[in-house]
DNA sequence: GATCTAAAGGCAAATTATTTGCTTTAGTAA
DNA sequence: TTACTAAAGCAAATAATTTGCCTTTAGATC
């Protein structure tokens, strides 16, 4: 610990974990996020610009440039917020059906038009401060851990979470990103089948 | 801008399968590609702009805007060219070692700094929808098919190419894209082990 | 080879986005 | 309250992008 008592000048401040979360900052952030969501739902993604968002949010463009840096960072920020799950995976009574249901929903959401767009936004942000893609992966891990924990409580066998990520989540995501044909529900079930221990 | 206020964003022709591939077009394309490569190797990715590339390539910025549309499309175009394999996978004598070697090289190349950057460029190009990413996936498929065909010639058992993509390629790529920790060589070998039939 | 046609490139003006210096506002803590 | 300062606003300066118009040239036809 250096302890020289000098305040380190935090350069461009963290976007999400705000240093000063009080009133105005939060209001501006909410307003800008809402503007982005509204504009994206109305118009073509390629036509959305920062000056446009600023106008919609009732804010000066320079505010957005100073806080987010550029359009991609802002879009990624908004996307991550949307990709955060709002509830733990549904409890269907067994780990097998829990995972099947979760994986099918995951595949559907991510393969949808808005889903794909959000993934792209998250992946193309270069901000090293806030690992956006890492956060998404973290959300997924949490969801799977919840399923695994319930399986454990019930005394059911369940594979390691990393195994599920490698052999269920990764194939689904790979096909969404690189292939024109997303995995169908049947294929997802097959992937799940494969990682689960023998019945 | 008149009327409906919608930007028409004239589709920049097909970039790669050129309608007119003769002399000058080809020369300009080569020159621009080279400029991009040179600049990316010299400076920070965020500082590369189209006017800069144009100056380096000895063309007018508007030429680039007209042909590629924007920086992301151009970067994606250059990246795809680099990601195209220059030779079939090395023949090591057995399908197992062929696949092991190929997968380890694939993981290394893709996880490297330039590799990651190229993947990001390819994925964030929106112009031709999934075309660019699809091409990369196509290259991978071809490489795997070559290995599979050789296995077949030798009378060795070998899994379906799609299975290899799901359970070897996808996990490697997923971790590169979403996780901070790329798969290590040992983990890659483990993935390969899993998809190969029992010895 | 000569001629024609249109795609693609160059140039420059017009537009739009981004950066930046300075000022003002408003949370936070003494 | 007052002092302090991060964050927002404003506006001028800079840079990127779009566009119209003109020139060059690849590719086709004779």
Tab-separated table of C-alpha atoms in Angstrom, chain B:
chain	number	residue	atom	x	y	z
B	1	UNK	CA	-32.427	15.349	-47.522
B	2	UNK	CA	-35.889	15.146	-48.908
B	3	UNK	CA	-39.132	13.448	-48.194
B	4	UNK	CA	-39.218	10.630	-45.722
B	5	UNK	CA	-35.969	11.573	-44.050
B	6	UNK	CA	-34.776	8.027	-44.194
B	7	UNK	CA	-31.215	7.565	-45.176
B	8	UNK	CA	-31.046	5.357	-48.183
B	9	UNK	CA	-27.597	4.031	-47.412
B	10	UNK	CA	-26.896	2.802	-50.894
B	11	UNK	CA	-25.868	-0.814	-50.616
B	12	UNK	CA	-22.142	-0.734	-51.326
B	13	UNK	CA	-22.292	-3.464	-53.956
B	14	UNK	CA	-20.911	-6.762	-53.138
B	15	UNK	CA	-17.495	-6.045	-51.865
B	16	UNK	CA	-15.823	-9.322	-52.449
B	17	UNK	CA	-17.475	-10.895	-55.425
B	18	UNK	CA	-16.785	-7.849	-57.513
B	19	UNK	CA	-18.836	-7.074	-60.512
B	20	UNK	CA	-15.803	-5.622	-62.189
B	21	UNK	CA	-12.694	-7.297	-60.874
B	22	UNK	CA	-10.350	-5.961	-63.519
B	23	UNK	CA	-7.242	-3.833	-63.114
B	24	UNK	CA	-8.005	-0.645	-61.289
B	25	UNK	CA	-10.620	-1.947	-58.882
B	26	UNK	CA	-8.356	-4.773	-57.885
B	27	UNK	CA	-5.450	-2.396	-57.470
B	28	UNK	CA	-7.435	-0.075	-55.241
B	29	UNK	CA	-8.720	-2.956	-53.173
B	30	UNK	CA	-5.250	-4.373	-52.682
B	31	UNK	CA	-3.865	-0.985	-51.818
B	32	UNK	CA	-6.591	-0.293	-49.268
B	33	UNK	CA	-6.263	-3.715	-47.696
B	34	UNK	CA	-2.538	-3.284	-47.386
B	35	UNK	CA	-3.006	0.144	-45.844
B	36	UNK	CA	-5.362	-1.300	-43.261
B	37	UNK	CA	-2.967	-4.093	-42.378
B	38	UNK	CA	-0.037	-1.726	-42.115
B	39	UNK	CA	-1.889	0.768	-39.980
B	40	UNK	CA	-3.334	-1.845	-37.666
B	41	UNK	CA	0.108	-3.278	-37.044
B	42	UNK	CA	1.488	0.157	-36.248
B	43	UNK	CA	-1.136	1.927	-34.234
B	44	UNK	CA	-3.992	1.495	-31.862
B	45	UNK	CA	-7.128	0.151	-33.466
B	46	UNK	CA	-9.242	2.998	-32.126
B	47	UNK	CA	-7.084	5.573	-33.856
B	48	UNK	CA	-7.490	4.117	-37.322
B	49	UNK	CA	-9.898	6.151	-39.396
B	50	UNK	CA	-11.039	6.014	-42.980
B	51	UNK	CA	-9.363	9.278	-43.986
B	52	UNK	CA	-6.141	7.875	-42.546
B	53	UNK	CA	-6.441	4.621	-44.443
B	54	UNK	CA	-7.274	6.531	-47.591
B	55	UNK	CA	-4.170	8.676	-47.267
B	56	UNK	CA	-2.001	5.628	-46.614
B	57	UNK	CA	-3.490	3.807	-49.581
B	58	UNK	CA	-3.244	6.818	-51.870
B	59	UNK	CA	-6.961	6.973	-52.610
B	60	UNK	CA	-9.739	9.398	-51.773
B	61	UNK	CA	-11.806	8.744	-48.656
B	62	UNK	CA	-14.967	8.800	-50.712
B	63	UNK	CA	-13.718	5.817	-52.659
B	64	UNK	CA	-13.598	3.809	-49.466
B	65	UNK	CA	-16.940	5.085	-48.249
B	66	UNK	CA	-18.506	4.184	-51.565
B	67	UNK	CA	-17.040	0.703	-51.757
B	68	UNK	CA	-17.156	-0.422	-48.160
B	69	UNK	CA	-19.694	1.826	-46.510
B	70	UNK	CA	-17.931	2.262	-43.211
B	71	UNK	CA	-14.866	1.365	-41.200
B	72	UNK	CA	-16.367	-1.751	-39.669
B	73	UNK	CA	-17.215	-3.269	-43.006
B	74	UNK	CA	-13.731	-2.593	-44.255
B	75	UNK	CA	-12.094	-4.052	-41.161
B	76	UNK	CA	-14.331	-7.091	-41.404
B	77	UNK	CA	-13.427	-7.527	-45.037
B	78	UNK	CA	-9.734	-7.443	-44.252
B	79	UNK	CA	-10.162	-9.753	-41.277
B	80	UNK	CA	-12.024	-12.403	-43.229
B	81	UNK	CA	-9.228	-12.457	-45.747
B	82	UNK	CA	-6.744	-13.105	-42.980
B	83	UNK	CA	-8.813	-15.753	-41.333
B	84	UNK	CA	-8.953	-17.769	-44.525
B	85	UNK	CA	-6.666	-20.752	-44.062
B	86	UNK	CA	-3.816	-20.895	-46.539
B	87	UNK	CA	-3.411	-24.661	-46.503
B	88	UNK	CA	-5.329	-27.795	-45.549
B	89	UNK	CA	-4.717	-29.115	-42.023
B	90	UNK	CA	-1.409	-30.909	-41.642
B	91	UNK	CA	-1.530	-34.646	-42.188
B	92	UNK	CA	0.003	-36.233	-39.115
B	93	UNK	CA	-0.893	-39.797	-39.951
B	94	UNK	CA	-3.950	-40.209	-37.772
B	95	UNK	CA	-7.248	-38.403	-37.406
B	96	UNK	CA	-6.756	-38.036	-33.693
B	97	UNK	CA	-3.481	-36.189	-33.947
B	98	UNK	CA	-4.690	-34.259	-37.020
B	99	UNK	CA	-7.605	-32.915	-35.029
B	100	UNK	CA	-5.556	-32.294	-31.905
B	101	UNK	CA	-2.979	-30.309	-33.798
B	102	UNK	CA	-5.540	-28.369	-35.766
B	103	UNK	CA	-7.611	-27.530	-32.692
B	104	UNK	CA	-4.618	-26.360	-30.716
B	105	UNK	CA	-3.463	-24.115	-33.525
B	106	UNK	CA	-6.975	-22.805	-34.010
B	107	UNK	CA	-7.292	-22.009	-30.305
B	108	UNK	CA	-3.906	-20.297	-30.222
B	109	UNK	CA	-4.467	-18.176	-33.278
B	110	UNK	CA	-7.942	-17.127	-32.321
B	111	UNK	CA	-7.051	-16.345	-28.724
B	112	UNK	CA	-4.104	-14.159	-29.675
B	113	UNK	CA	-4.488	-10.401	-29.648
B	114	UNK	CA	-4.740	-10.011	-33.416
B	115	UNK	CA	-6.957	-13.088	-33.596
B	116	UNK	CA	-9.457	-11.715	-31.131
B	117	UNK	CA	-9.478	-8.383	-32.895
B	118	UNK	CA	-10.197	-10.034	-36.220
B	119	UNK	CA	-13.029	-12.085	-34.804
B	120	UNK	CA	-14.528	-8.994	-33.285
B	121	UNK	CA	-14.252	-7.155	-36.584
B	122	UNK	CA	-15.903	-9.986	-38.445
B	123	UNK	CA	-18.730	-10.303	-35.941
B	124	UNK	CA	-19.493	-6.627	-35.687
B	125	UNK	CA	-19.893	-6.011	-39.387
B	126	UNK	CA	-23.564	-5.587	-39.957
B	127	UNK	CA	-23.669	-4.847	-43.648
B	128	UNK	CA	-23.917	-8.279	-45.119
B	129	UNK	CA	-25.671	-9.643	-42.027
B	130	UNK	CA	-24.040	-12.926	-41.072
B	131	UNK	CA	-22.146	-13.256	-44.325
B	132	UNK	CA	-18.695	-12.504	-43.010
B	133	UNK	CA	-19.025	-14.653	-39.938
B	134	UNK	CA	-20.602	-17.336	-42.083
B	135	UNK	CA	-17.556	-17.367	-44.309
B	136	UNK	CA	-15.268	-17.952	-41.353
B	137	UNK	CA	-17.456	-20.773	-40.178
B	138	UNK	CA	-17.291	-22.133	-43.713
B	139	UNK	CA	-13.511	-22.111	-43.677
B	140	UNK	CA	-13.527	-24.037	-40.409
B	141	UNK	CA	-15.988	-26.535	-41.780
B	142	UNK	CA	-13.800	-27.092	-44.841
B	143	UNK	CA	-10.746	-27.705	-42.705
B	144	UNK	CA	-12.599	-30.212	-40.572
B	145	UNK	CA	-14.050	-31.892	-43.610
B	146	UNK	CA	-10.556	-32.361	-44.975
B	147	UNK	CA	-9.518	-34.088	-41.766
B	148	UNK	CA	-12.670	-36.193	-41.811
B	149	UNK	CA	-12.127	-37.189	-45.430
B	150	UNK	CA	-8.592	-38.337	-44.717
B	151	UNK	CA	-9.838	-40.326	-41.733
B	152	UNK	CA	-12.367	-41.939	-43.985
B	153	UNK	CA	-9.676	-42.812	-46.541
B	154	UNK	CA	-7.641	-44.476	-43.838
B	155	UNK	CA	-10.678	-46.368	-42.599
B	156	UNK	CA	-10.609	-44.536	-39.255
B	157	UNK	CA	-13.772	-43.693	-37.376
B	158	UNK	CA	-14.412	-39.959	-37.125
B	159	UNK	CA	-17.319	-37.981	-35.759
B	160	UNK	CA	-19.623	-35.841	-37.828
B	161	UNK	CA	-18.140	-32.424	-38.627
B	162	UNK	CA	-21.093	-30.676	-36.988
B	163	UNK	CA	-20.374	-32.562	-33.799
B	164	UNK	CA	-16.797	-31.357	-33.853
B	165	UNK	CA	-18.007	-27.808	-34.387
B	166	UNK	CA	-20.460	-28.071	-31.495
B	167	UNK	CA	-18.131	-29.666	-29.008
B	168	UNK	CA	-14.617	-28.570	-29.940
B	169	UNK	CA	-14.773	-25.373	-31.978
B	170	UNK	CA	-17.715	-23.755	-30.196
B	171	UNK	CA	-16.334	-24.094	-26.655
B	172	UNK	CA	-12.982	-22.690	-27.755
B	173	UNK	CA	-14.608	-19.728	-29.445
B	174	UNK	CA	-17.097	-19.113	-26.678
B	175	UNK	CA	-14.374	-18.759	-24.104
B	176	UNK	CA	-12.399	-16.423	-26.322
B	177	UNK	CA	-15.392	-14.203	-26.890
B	178	UNK	CA	-17.111	-14.180	-23.531
B	179	UNK	CA	-14.592	-15.270	-20.989
B	180	UNK	CA	-11.346	-13.692	-19.931
B	181	UNK	CA	-9.583	-17.051	-19.813
B	182	UNK	CA	-9.106	-18.739	-23.175
B	183	UNK	CA	-8.952	-22.505	-23.225
B	184	UNK	CA	-5.474	-23.847	-22.534
B	185	UNK	CA	-3.853	-26.529	-24.677
B	186	UNK	CA	-4.754	-29.207	-22.146
B	187	UNK	CA	-8.386	-28.242	-22.203
B	188	UNK	CA	-8.411	-28.290	-25.982
B	189	UNK	CA	-7.000	-31.792	-26.006
B	190	UNK	CA	-9.707	-32.802	-23.556
B	191	UNK	CA	-12.403	-31.452	-25.839
B	192	UNK	CA	-10.922	-33.379	-28.756
B	193	UNK	CA	-10.706	-36.515	-26.672
B	194	UNK	CA	-14.378	-36.270	-25.879
B	195	UNK	CA	-15.643	-36.186	-29.450
B	196	UNK	CA	-13.398	-38.956	-30.760
B	197	UNK	CA	-14.687	-42.507	-30.641
B	198	UNK	CA	-13.163	-44.832	-28.055
B	199	UNK	CA	-9.724	-46.005	-28.922
